[in-house]
mmCIF file of C-alpha atoms in Angstrom:
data_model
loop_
_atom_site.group_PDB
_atom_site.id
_atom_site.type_symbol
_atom_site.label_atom_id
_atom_site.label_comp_id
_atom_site.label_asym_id
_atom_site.label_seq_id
_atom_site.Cartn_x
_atom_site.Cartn_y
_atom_site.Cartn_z
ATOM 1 C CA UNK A 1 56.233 105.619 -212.988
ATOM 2 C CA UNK A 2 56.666 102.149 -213.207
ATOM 3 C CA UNK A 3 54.320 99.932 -210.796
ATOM 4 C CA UNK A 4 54.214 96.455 -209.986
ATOM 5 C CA UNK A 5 51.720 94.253 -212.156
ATOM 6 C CA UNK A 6 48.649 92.475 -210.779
ATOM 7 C CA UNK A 7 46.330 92.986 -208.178
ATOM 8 C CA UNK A 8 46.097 96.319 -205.465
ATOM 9 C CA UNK A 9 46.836 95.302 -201.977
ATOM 10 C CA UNK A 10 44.196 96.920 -199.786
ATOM 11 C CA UNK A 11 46.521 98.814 -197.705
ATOM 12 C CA UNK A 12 47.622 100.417 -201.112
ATOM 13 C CA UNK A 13 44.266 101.008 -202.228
ATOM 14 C CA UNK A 14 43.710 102.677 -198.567
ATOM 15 C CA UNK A 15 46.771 104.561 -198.802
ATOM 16 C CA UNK A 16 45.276 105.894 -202.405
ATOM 17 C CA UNK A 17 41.716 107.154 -200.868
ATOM 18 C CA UNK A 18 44.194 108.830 -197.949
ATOM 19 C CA UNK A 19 45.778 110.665 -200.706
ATOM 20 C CA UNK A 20 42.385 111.605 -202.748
ATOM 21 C CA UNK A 21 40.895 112.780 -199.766
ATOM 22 C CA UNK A 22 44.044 114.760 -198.476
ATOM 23 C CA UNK A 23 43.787 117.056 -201.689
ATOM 24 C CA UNK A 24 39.684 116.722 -201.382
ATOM 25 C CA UNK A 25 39.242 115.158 -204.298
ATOM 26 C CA UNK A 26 36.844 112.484 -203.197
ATOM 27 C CA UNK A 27 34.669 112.381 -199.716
ATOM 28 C CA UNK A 28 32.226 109.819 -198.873
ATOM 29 C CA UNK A 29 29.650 112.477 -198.902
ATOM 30 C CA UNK A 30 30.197 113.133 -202.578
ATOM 31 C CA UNK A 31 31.720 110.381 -204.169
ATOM 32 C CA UNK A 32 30.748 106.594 -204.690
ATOM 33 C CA UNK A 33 33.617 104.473 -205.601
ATOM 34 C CA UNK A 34 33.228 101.716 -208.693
ATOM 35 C CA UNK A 35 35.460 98.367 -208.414
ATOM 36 C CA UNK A 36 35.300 97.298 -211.211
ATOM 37 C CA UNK A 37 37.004 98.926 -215.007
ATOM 38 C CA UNK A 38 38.600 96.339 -217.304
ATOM 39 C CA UNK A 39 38.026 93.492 -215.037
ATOM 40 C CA UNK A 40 36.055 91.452 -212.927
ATOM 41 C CA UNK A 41 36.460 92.426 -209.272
ATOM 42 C CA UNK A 42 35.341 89.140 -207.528
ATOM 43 C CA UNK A 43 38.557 87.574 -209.094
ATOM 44 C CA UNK A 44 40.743 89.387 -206.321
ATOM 45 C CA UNK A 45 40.896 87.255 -203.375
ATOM 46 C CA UNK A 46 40.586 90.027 -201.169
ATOM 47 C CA UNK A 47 37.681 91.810 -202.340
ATOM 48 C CA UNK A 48 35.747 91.400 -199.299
ATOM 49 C CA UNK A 49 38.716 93.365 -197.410
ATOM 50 C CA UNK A 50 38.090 96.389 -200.333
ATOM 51 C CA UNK A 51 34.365 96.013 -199.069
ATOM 52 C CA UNK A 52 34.927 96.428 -195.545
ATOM 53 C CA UNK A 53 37.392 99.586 -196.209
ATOM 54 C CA UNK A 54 34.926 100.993 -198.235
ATOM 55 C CA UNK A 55 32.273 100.451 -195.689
ATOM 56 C CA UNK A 56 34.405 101.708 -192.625
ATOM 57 C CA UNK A 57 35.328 104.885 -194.491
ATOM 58 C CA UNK A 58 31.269 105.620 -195.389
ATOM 59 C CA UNK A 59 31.753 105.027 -198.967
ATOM 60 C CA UNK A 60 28.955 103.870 -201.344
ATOM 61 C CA UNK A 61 30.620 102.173 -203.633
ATOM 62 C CA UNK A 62 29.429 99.348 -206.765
ATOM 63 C CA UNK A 63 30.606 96.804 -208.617
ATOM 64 C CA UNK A 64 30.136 95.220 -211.745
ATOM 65 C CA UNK A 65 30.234 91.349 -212.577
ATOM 66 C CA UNK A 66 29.419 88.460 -214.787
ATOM 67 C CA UNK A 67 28.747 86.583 -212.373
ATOM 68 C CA UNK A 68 30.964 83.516 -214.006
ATOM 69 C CA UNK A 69 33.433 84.108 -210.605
ATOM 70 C CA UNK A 70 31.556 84.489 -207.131
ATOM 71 C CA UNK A 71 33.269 86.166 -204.222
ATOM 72 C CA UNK A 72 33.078 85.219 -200.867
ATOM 73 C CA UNK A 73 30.204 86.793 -200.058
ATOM 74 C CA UNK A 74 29.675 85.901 -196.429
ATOM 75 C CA UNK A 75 33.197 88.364 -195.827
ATOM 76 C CA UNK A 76 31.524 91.106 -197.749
ATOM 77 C CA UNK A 77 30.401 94.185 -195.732
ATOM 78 C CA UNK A 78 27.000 95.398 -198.291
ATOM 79 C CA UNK A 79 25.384 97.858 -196.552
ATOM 80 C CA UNK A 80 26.635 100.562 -198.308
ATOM 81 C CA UNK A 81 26.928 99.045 -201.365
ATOM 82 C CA UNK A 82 24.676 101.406 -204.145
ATOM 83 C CA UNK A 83 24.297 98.775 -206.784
ATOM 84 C CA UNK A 84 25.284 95.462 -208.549
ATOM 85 C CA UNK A 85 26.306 96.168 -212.508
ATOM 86 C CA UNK A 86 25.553 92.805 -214.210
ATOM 87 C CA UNK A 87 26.918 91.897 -217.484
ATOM 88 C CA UNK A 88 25.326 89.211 -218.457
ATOM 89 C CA UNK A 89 25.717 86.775 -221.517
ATOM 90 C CA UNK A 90 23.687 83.806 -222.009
ATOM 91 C CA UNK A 91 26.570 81.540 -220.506
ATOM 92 C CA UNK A 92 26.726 82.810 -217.314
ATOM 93 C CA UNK A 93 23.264 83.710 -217.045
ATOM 94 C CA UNK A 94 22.588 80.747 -214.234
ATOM 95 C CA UNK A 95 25.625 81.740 -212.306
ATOM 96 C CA UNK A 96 24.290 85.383 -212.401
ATOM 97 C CA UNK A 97 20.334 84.496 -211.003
ATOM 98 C CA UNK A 98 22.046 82.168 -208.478
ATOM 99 C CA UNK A 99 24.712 85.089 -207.425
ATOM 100 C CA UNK A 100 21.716 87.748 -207.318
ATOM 101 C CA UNK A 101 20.074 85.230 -204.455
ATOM 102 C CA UNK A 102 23.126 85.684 -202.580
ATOM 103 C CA UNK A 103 23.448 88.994 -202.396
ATOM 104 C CA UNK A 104 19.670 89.536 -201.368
ATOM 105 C CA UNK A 105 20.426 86.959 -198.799
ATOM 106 C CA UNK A 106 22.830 89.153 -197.059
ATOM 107 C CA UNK A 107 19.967 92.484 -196.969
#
């Protein structure tokens, strides 16, 4: 199959949880959902949109960042987010405290 290159569009990332849960392979009462493999999510301009899908379809869902890149948090739905992976080098380490704040701003 040969797919386009660069980053998922929410609808297609909605239309992929449609199909996973049509064949029952994921539910939100057995599955948490990861953005993050090979990458760093808060790069995609639309990740609060992937948040609020999430959310809406009673996901829990994580992420993992380095915290060199912030989102815009204030668009992110949280409250079912699990937990924050943070990969951390001694670089970004200022970015990372100051993103943590953030977060625990919006709890």
């Amino acid at each position: 199959m040969d797919l386009p290159r660069g980053f998922m569009e929410p609808a297609f990332f909605e239309k992929v949880l449609d199909r996973l849960e049509d064949i029952q392979a994921i539910s939100p009462e057995k599955t948490y959902i990861a953005l993050f493999n090979w990458g760093e999510p808060a790069l995609h301009k639309k990740f609060p949109e992937f948040t609020k899908i999430l959310t809406n379809r009673n996901y829990n869902w994580t992420f993992s960042t380095n915290a060199s890149v912030l989102p815009v948090l204030d668009e992110c739905n949280f409250s079912r987010l699990h937990y924050v992976i943070f990969q951390c080098l001694d670089l970004v380490r200022n970015h990372m405290i100051g993103f943590m704040a953030l977060i625990l701003k919006k709890f």
